Coordinates of C-alpha atoms in Angstrom, one line a residue:
M1 CA -32.7 91.8 -27.1
P2 CA -30.4 89.4 -28.8
P3 CA -26.7 89.7 -28.0
E4 CA -24.5 92.0 -30.2
T5 CA -22.2 90.0 -32.6
K6 CA -18.7 90.7 -31.3
A7 CA -16.0 89.0 -29.2
Y8 CA -16.8 88.5 -25.5
D9 CA -14.9 87.5 -22.4
V10 CA -16.8 84.7 -20.8
E11 CA -16.5 82.4 -17.8
F12 CA -17.3 78.8 -18.5
E13 CA -19.1 76.7 -15.9
V14 CA -19.9 73.0 -16.0
P15 CA -23.4 72.8 -14.5
D16 CA -23.1 69.1 -13.5
V17 CA -20.6 66.7 -12.0
V18 CA -18.6 65.1 -14.9
R19 CA -20.2 61.8 -15.7
S20 CA -17.5 60.1 -17.7
W21 CA -13.9 60.8 -18.2
G22 CA -10.6 59.3 -19.4
L23 CA -7.0 60.0 -19.8
V24 CA -5.7 60.5 -23.3
P25 CA -2.2 59.5 -24.4
S26 CA -1.4 62.5 -26.5
P27 CA -1.7 66.3 -26.2
G28 CA -4.8 67.9 -27.6
W29 CA -7.3 70.3 -26.3
G30 CA -10.6 71.9 -27.1
I31 CA -14.4 71.7 -26.9
E32 CA -16.2 69.6 -29.5
D33 CA -19.7 68.1 -30.1
A34 CA -19.8 64.6 -28.6
D35 CA -22.1 63.1 -31.4
G36 CA -25.2 64.5 -29.9
A37 CA -24.4 63.3 -26.4
G38 CA -23.2 66.7 -25.1
L39 CA -19.8 68.3 -25.3
S40 CA -16.4 66.6 -25.3
I41 CA -13.8 68.7 -23.4
T42 CA -10.0 67.9 -23.6
G43 CA -7.2 69.7 -21.7
V44 CA -4.2 69.2 -19.4
V45 CA -4.6 68.9 -15.6
E46 CA -3.1 71.9 -13.8
R47 CA -4.2 71.3 -10.3
I48 CA -6.2 68.8 -8.2
D49 CA -7.9 69.9 -5.0
D50 CA -8.7 67.8 -2.0
D51 CA -12.4 68.0 -2.8
S52 CA -12.0 66.3 -6.2
V53 CA -12.1 69.6 -8.1
V54 CA -9.7 69.5 -11.1
T55 CA -8.4 72.6 -12.8
L56 CA -8.0 71.9 -16.5
R57 CA -6.0 74.0 -18.9
I58 CA -7.7 74.4 -22.3
Q59 CA -5.3 76.5 -24.4
A60 CA -5.2 80.0 -22.8
D61 CA -8.1 79.3 -20.5
V62 CA -8.8 77.2 -17.4
L63 CA -11.9 75.3 -16.4
M64 CA -12.6 73.9 -12.9
V65 CA -14.6 70.7 -12.8
E66 CA -15.8 68.3 -10.1
M67 CA -14.8 64.8 -10.9
P68 CA -17.1 61.8 -10.1
D69 CA -15.8 59.4 -7.4
G70 CA -12.8 61.6 -6.7
A71 CA -9.9 62.3 -8.9
G72 CA -7.5 59.6 -7.6
E73 CA -6.4 58.3 -11.0
V74 CA -5.7 61.8 -12.3
A75 CA -2.3 63.5 -11.9
Y76 CA -0.8 66.9 -12.6
G77 CA 0.2 67.1 -16.3
D78 CA -2.2 64.3 -17.4
W79 CA -4.3 65.0 -20.5
L80 CA -7.9 64.5 -19.6
K81 CA -11.1 64.2 -21.8
F82 CA -14.6 64.2 -20.5
V83 CA -18.2 64.6 -21.7
V84 CA -20.8 66.9 -20.2
S85 CA -24.4 67.7 -21.1
G86 CA -23.5 71.4 -21.7
L87 CA -21.6 74.5 -20.6
E88 CA -23.0 77.7 -19.1
L89 CA -21.3 80.9 -20.3
F90 CA -21.2 84.1 -18.2
P91 CA -19.9 87.2 -20.0
Y92 CA -17.8 89.6 -18.0
E93 CA -15.8 92.8 -18.8
L94 CA -12.1 93.2 -18.0

């Protein structure tokens, strides 16, 4: 059956390693279409783990992504923008 039209709580997952990314000079966040090349995601870096997983704040939510070739150039508080082929959404109940 198709999903019911209402608000859902979902967990976002990036199914792939991030292919391309860059630091952006000014604050801004969100998820947008990347001109047919996937999704462009922008947020602020909240944490960087030793295994190159970056925790990114996107408004009230967080997204953990694995960065290509490590995350050496990224620091806490940086604004980061990257493109992915898509996101997987997993609904959950609070």
